[in-house]
Short mmCIF file of N, CA, C and O in Angstrom, two decimals:
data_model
loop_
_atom_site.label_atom_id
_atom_site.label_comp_id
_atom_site.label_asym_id
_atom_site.label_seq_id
_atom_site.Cartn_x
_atom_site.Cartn_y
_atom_site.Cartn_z
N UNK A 1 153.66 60.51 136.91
CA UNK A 1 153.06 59.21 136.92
C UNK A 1 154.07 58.23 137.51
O UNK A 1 155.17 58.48 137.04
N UNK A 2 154.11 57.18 138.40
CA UNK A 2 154.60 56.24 139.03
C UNK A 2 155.20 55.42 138.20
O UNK A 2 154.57 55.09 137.20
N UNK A 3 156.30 55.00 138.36
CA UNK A 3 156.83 53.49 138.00
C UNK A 3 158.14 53.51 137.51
O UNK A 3 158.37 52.60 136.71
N UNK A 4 159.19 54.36 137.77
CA UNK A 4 160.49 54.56 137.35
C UNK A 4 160.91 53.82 137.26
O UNK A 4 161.88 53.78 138.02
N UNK A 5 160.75 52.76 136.54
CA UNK A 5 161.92 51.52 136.02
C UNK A 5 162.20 52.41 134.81
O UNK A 5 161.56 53.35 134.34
N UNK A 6 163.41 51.82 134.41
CA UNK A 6 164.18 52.19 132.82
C UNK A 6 165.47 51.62 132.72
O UNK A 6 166.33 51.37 133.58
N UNK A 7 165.43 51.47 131.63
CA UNK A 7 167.01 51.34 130.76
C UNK A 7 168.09 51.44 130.12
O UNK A 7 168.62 50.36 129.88
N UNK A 8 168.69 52.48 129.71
CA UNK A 8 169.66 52.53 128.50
C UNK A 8 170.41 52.13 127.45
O UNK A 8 171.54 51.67 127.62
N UNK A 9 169.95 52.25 126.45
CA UNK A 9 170.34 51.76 124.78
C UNK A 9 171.36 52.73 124.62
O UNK A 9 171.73 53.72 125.25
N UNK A 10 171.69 52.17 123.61
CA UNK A 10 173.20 53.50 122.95
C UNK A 10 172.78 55.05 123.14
O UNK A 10 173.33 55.85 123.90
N UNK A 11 171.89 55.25 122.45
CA UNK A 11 171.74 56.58 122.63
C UNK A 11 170.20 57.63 122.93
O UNK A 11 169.81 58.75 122.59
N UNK A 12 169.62 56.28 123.90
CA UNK A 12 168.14 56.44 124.51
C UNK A 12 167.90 55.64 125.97
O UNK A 12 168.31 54.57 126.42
N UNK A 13 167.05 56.67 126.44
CA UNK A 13 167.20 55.69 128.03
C UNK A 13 164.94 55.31 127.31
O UNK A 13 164.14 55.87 126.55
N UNK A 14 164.96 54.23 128.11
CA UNK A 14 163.09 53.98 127.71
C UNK A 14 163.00 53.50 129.21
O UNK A 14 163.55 52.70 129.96
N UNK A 15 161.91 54.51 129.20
CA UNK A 15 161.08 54.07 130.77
C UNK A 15 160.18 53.17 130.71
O UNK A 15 159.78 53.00 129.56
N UNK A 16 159.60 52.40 131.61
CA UNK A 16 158.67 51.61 131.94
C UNK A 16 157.43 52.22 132.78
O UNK A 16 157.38 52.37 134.00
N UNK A 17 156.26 52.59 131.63
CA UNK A 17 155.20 52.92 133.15
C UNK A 17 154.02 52.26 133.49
O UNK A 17 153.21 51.84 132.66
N UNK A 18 153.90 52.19 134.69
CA UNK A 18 152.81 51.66 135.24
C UNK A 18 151.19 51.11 135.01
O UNK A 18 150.28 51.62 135.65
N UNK A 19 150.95 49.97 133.99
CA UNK A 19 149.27 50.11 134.22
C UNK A 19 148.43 51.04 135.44
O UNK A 19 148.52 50.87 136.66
N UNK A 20 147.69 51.96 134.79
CA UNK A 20 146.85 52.51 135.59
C UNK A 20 145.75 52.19 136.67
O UNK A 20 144.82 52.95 136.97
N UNK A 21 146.09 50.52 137.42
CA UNK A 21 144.51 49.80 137.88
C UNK A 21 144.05 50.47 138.34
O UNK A 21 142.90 50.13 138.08
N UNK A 22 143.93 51.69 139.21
CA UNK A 22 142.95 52.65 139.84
C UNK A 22 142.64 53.36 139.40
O UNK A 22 141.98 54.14 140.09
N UNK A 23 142.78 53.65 138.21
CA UNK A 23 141.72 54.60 137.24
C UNK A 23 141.45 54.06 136.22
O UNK A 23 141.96 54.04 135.10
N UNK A 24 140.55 53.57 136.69
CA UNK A 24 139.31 52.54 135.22
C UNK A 24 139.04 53.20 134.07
O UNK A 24 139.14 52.50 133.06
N UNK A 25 138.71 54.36 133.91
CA UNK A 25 138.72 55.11 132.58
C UNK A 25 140.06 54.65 131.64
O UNK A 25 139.98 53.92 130.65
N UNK A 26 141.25 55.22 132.17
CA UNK A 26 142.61 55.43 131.96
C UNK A 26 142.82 53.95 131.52
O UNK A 26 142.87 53.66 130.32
N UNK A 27 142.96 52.98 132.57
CA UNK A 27 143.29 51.71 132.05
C UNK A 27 142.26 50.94 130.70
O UNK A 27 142.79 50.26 129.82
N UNK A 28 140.90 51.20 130.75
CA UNK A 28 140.15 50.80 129.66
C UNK A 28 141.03 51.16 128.34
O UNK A 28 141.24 50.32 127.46
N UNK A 29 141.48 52.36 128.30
CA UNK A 29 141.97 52.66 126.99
C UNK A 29 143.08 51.94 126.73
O UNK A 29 143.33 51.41 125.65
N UNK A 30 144.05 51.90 128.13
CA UNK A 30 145.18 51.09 127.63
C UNK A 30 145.28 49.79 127.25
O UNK A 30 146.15 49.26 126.56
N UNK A 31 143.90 49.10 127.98
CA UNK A 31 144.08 47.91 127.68
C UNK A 31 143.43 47.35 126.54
O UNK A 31 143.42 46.14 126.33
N UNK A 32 142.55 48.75 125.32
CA UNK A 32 141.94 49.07 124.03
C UNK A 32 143.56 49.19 123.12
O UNK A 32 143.61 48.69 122.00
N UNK A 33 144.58 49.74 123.61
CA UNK A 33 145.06 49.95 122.61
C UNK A 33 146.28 48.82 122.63
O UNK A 33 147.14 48.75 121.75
N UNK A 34 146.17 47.87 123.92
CA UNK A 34 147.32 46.87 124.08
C UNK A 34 146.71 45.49 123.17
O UNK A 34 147.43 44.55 122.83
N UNK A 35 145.22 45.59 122.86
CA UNK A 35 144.35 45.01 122.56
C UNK A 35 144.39 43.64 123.67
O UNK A 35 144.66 42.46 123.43
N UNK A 36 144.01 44.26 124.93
CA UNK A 36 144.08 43.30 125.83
C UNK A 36 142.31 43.15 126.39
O UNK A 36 141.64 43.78 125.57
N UNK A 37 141.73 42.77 127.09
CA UNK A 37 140.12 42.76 127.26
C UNK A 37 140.22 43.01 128.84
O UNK A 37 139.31 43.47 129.52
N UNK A 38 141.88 42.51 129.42
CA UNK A 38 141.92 42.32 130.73
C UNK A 38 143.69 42.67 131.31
O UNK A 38 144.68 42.22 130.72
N UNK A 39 143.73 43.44 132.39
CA UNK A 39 145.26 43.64 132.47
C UNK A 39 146.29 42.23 132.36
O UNK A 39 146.10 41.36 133.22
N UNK A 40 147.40 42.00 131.30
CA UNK A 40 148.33 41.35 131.29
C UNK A 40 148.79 40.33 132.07
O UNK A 40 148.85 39.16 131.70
N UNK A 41 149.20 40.82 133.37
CA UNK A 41 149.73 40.20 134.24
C UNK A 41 149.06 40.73 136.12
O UNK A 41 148.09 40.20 136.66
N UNK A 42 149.75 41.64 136.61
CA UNK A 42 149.17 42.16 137.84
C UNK A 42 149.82 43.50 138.01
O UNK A 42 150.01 44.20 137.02
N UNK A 43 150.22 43.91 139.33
CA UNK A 43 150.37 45.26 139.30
C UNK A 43 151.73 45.63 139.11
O UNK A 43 152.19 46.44 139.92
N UNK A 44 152.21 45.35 138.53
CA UNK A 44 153.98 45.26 137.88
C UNK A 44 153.78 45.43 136.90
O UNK A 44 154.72 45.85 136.22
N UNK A 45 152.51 45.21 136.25
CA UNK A 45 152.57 45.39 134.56
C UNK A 45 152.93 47.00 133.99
O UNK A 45 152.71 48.11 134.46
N UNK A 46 153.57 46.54 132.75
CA UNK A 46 154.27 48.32 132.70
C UNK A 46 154.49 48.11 130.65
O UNK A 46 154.94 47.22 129.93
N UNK A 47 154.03 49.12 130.49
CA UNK A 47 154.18 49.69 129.00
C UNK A 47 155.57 50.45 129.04
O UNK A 47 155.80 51.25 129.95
N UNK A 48 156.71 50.14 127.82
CA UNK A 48 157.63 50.91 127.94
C UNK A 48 157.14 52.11 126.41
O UNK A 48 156.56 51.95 125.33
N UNK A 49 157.79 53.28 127.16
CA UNK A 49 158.39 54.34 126.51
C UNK A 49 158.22 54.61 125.00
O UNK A 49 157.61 55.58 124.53
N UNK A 50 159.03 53.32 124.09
CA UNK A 50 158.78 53.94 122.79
C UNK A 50 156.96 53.62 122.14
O UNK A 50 156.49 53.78 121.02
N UNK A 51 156.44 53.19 123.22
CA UNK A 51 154.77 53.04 122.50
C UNK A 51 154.02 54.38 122.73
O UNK A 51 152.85 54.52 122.36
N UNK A 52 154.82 55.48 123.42
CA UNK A 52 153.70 56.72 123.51
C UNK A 52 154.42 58.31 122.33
O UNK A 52 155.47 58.64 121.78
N UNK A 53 153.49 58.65 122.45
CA UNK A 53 154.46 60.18 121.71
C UNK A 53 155.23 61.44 122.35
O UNK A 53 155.34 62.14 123.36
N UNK A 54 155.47 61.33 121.65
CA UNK A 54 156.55 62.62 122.67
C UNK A 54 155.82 63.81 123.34
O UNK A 54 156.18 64.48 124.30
N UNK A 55 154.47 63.93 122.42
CA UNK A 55 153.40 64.98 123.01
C UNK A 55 152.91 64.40 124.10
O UNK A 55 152.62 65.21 124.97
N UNK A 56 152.61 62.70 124.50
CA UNK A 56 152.30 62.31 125.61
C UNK A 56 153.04 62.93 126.91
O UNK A 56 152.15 62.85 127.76
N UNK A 57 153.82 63.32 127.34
CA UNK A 57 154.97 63.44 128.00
C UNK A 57 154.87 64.66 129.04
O UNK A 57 155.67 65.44 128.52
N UNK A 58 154.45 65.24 130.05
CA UNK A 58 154.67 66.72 130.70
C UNK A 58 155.55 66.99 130.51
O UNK A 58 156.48 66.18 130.48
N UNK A 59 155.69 68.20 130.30
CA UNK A 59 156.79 69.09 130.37
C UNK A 59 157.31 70.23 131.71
O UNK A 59 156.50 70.88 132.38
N UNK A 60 158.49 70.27 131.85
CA UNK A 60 159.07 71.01 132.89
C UNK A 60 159.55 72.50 132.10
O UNK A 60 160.37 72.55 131.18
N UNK A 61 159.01 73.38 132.55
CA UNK A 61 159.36 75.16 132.17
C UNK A 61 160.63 75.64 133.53
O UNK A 61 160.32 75.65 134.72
N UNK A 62 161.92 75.97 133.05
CA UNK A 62 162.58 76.27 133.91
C UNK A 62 163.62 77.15 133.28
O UNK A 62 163.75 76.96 132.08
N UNK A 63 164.37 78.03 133.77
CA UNK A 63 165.32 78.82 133.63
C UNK A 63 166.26 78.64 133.71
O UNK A 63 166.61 78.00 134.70
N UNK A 64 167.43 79.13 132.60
CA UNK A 64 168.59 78.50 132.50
C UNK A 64 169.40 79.80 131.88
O UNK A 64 168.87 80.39 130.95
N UNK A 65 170.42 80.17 132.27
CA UNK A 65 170.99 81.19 131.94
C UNK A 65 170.58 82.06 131.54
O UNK A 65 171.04 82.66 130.57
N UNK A 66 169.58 82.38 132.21
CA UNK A 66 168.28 83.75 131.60
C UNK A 66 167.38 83.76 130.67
O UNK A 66 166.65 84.65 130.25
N UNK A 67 167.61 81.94 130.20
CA UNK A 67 166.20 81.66 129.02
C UNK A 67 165.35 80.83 129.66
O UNK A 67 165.27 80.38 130.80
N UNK A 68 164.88 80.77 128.90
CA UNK A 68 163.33 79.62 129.42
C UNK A 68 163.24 78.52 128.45
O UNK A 68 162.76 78.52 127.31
N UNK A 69 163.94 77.33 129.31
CA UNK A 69 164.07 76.19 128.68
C UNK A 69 163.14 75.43 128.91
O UNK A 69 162.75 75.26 130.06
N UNK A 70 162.46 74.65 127.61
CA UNK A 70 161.00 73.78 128.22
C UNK A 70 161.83 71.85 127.90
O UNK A 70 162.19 71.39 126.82
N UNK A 71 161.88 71.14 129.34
CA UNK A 71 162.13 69.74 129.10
C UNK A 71 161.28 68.85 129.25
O UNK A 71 160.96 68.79 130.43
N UNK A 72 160.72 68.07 128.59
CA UNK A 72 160.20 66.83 128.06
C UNK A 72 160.37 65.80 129.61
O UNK A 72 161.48 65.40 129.96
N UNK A 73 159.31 65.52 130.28
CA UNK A 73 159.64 64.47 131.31
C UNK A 73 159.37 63.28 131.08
O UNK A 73 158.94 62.84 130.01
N UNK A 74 159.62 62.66 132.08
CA UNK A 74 159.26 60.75 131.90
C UNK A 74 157.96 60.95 132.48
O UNK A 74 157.63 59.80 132.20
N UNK A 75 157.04 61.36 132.99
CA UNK A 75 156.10 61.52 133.59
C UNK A 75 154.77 61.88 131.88
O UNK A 75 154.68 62.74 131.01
N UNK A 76 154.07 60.68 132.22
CA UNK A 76 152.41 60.92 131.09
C UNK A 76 151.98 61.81 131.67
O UNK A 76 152.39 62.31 132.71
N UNK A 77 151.08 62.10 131.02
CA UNK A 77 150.01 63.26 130.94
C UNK A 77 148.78 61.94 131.63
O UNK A 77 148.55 60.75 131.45
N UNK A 78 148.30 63.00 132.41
CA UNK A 78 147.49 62.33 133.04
C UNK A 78 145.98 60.73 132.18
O UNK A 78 145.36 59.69 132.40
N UNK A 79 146.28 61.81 131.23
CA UNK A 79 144.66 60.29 130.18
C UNK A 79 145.13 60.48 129.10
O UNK A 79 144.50 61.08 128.23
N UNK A 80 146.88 59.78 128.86
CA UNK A 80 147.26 59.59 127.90
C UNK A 80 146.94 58.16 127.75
O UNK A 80 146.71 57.52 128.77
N UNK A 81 146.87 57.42 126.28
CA UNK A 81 146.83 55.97 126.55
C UNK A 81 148.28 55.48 125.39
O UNK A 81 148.33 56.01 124.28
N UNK A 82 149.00 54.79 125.68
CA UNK A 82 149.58 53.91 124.43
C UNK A 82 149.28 53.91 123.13
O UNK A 82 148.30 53.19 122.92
N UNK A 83 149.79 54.51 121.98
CA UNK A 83 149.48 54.49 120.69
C UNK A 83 150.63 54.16 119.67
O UNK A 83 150.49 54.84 118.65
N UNK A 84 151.52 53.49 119.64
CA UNK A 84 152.64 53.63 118.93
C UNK A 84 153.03 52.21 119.03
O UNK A 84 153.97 51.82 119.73
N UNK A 85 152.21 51.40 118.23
CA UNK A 85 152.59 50.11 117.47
C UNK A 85 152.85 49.68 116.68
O UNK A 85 153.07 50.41 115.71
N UNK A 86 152.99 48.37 116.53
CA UNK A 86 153.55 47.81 115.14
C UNK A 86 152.78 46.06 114.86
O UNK A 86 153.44 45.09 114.48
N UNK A 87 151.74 46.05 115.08
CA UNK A 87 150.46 45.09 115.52
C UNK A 87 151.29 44.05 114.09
O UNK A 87 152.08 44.51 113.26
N UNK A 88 150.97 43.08 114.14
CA UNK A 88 150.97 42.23 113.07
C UNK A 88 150.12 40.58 113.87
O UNK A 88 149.70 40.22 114.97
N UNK A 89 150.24 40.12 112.72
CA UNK A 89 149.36 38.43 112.96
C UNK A 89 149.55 37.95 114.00
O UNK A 89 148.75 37.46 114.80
N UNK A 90 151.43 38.18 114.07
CA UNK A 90 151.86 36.89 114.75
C UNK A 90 152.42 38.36 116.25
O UNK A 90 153.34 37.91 116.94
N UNK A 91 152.13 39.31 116.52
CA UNK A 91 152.29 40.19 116.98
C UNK A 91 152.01 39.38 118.48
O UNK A 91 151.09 38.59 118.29
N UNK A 92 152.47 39.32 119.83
CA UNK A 92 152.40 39.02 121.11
C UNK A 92 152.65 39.34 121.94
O UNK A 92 153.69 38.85 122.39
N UNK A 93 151.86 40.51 122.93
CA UNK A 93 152.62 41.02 124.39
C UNK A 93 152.71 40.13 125.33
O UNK A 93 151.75 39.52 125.79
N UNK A 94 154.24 39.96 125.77
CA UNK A 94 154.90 39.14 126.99
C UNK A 94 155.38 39.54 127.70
O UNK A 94 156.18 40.45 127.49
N UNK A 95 155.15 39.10 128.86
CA UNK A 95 155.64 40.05 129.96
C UNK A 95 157.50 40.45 130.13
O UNK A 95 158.30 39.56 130.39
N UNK A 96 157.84 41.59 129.98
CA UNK A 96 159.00 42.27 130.02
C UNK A 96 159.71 42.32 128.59
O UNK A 96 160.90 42.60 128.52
N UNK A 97 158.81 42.01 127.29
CA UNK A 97 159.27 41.83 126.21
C UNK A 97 158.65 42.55 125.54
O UNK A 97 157.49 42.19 125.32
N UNK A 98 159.27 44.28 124.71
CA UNK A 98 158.30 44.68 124.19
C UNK A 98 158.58 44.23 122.68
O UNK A 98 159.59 43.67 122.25
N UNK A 99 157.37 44.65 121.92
CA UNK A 99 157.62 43.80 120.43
C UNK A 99 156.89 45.01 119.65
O UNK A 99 156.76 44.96 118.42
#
C-alpha cells in the first residue's frame, strides 16, 4: 500500500498510510471508523500505524539460514480499515496529530 512516510520513537518506527480515495468501498470504512462522513483534509491525508493491528499488516515469507522466517510489513492488507482507538468526548482528528 502507498504512502511511506514514518517516524521513529525510542523503540518503534509508526508509518503513515494513505487514505484510500480510489477505492470507495475501502475508504467508506475508513472514514466509518475515523468517524468522519467525509475525507479529513485531501490527498495527503494519512492514518498512522498504531490505529491498525498487527494482523492488518502483509507478511513477507523468506529464508534465512535455512529457516523460514515470516516478517510483518508496513504494507495493509488490501480492505483493512483502522480499528484501534481511544474515542472520547473531547476526542479530535487534526491534521498530522494523532490522538
Amino acid at each position: 500500500m502507498p504512502g511511506g512516510h514514518y517516524f521513529k520513537a525510542k523503540d518503534k518506527t509508526v508509518h503513515f498510510h494513505k487514505l484510500l480515495l480510489k477505492r470507495r468501498a475501502v475508504l467508506l470504512r475508513w472514514l466509518a471508523a475515523l468517524k468522519r462522513e467525509s475525507p479529513p483534509m485531501g490527498t495527503d491525508s494519512r492514518v498512522c500505524s498504531e490505529h491498525f493491528l498487527d494482523e492488518d499488516y502483509l507478511e513477507d515469507k523468506i529464508f534465512e539460514s535455512g529457516k523460514l522466517v515470516v516478517r510483518r510489513t508496513k504494507r495493509l492488507k488490501p480492505e483493512v480499515a483502522p480499528s484501534v482507538f481511544n474515542f472520547t468526548s473531547k476526542t479530535k482528528l487534526t491534521k498530522g496529530v494523532c490522538h
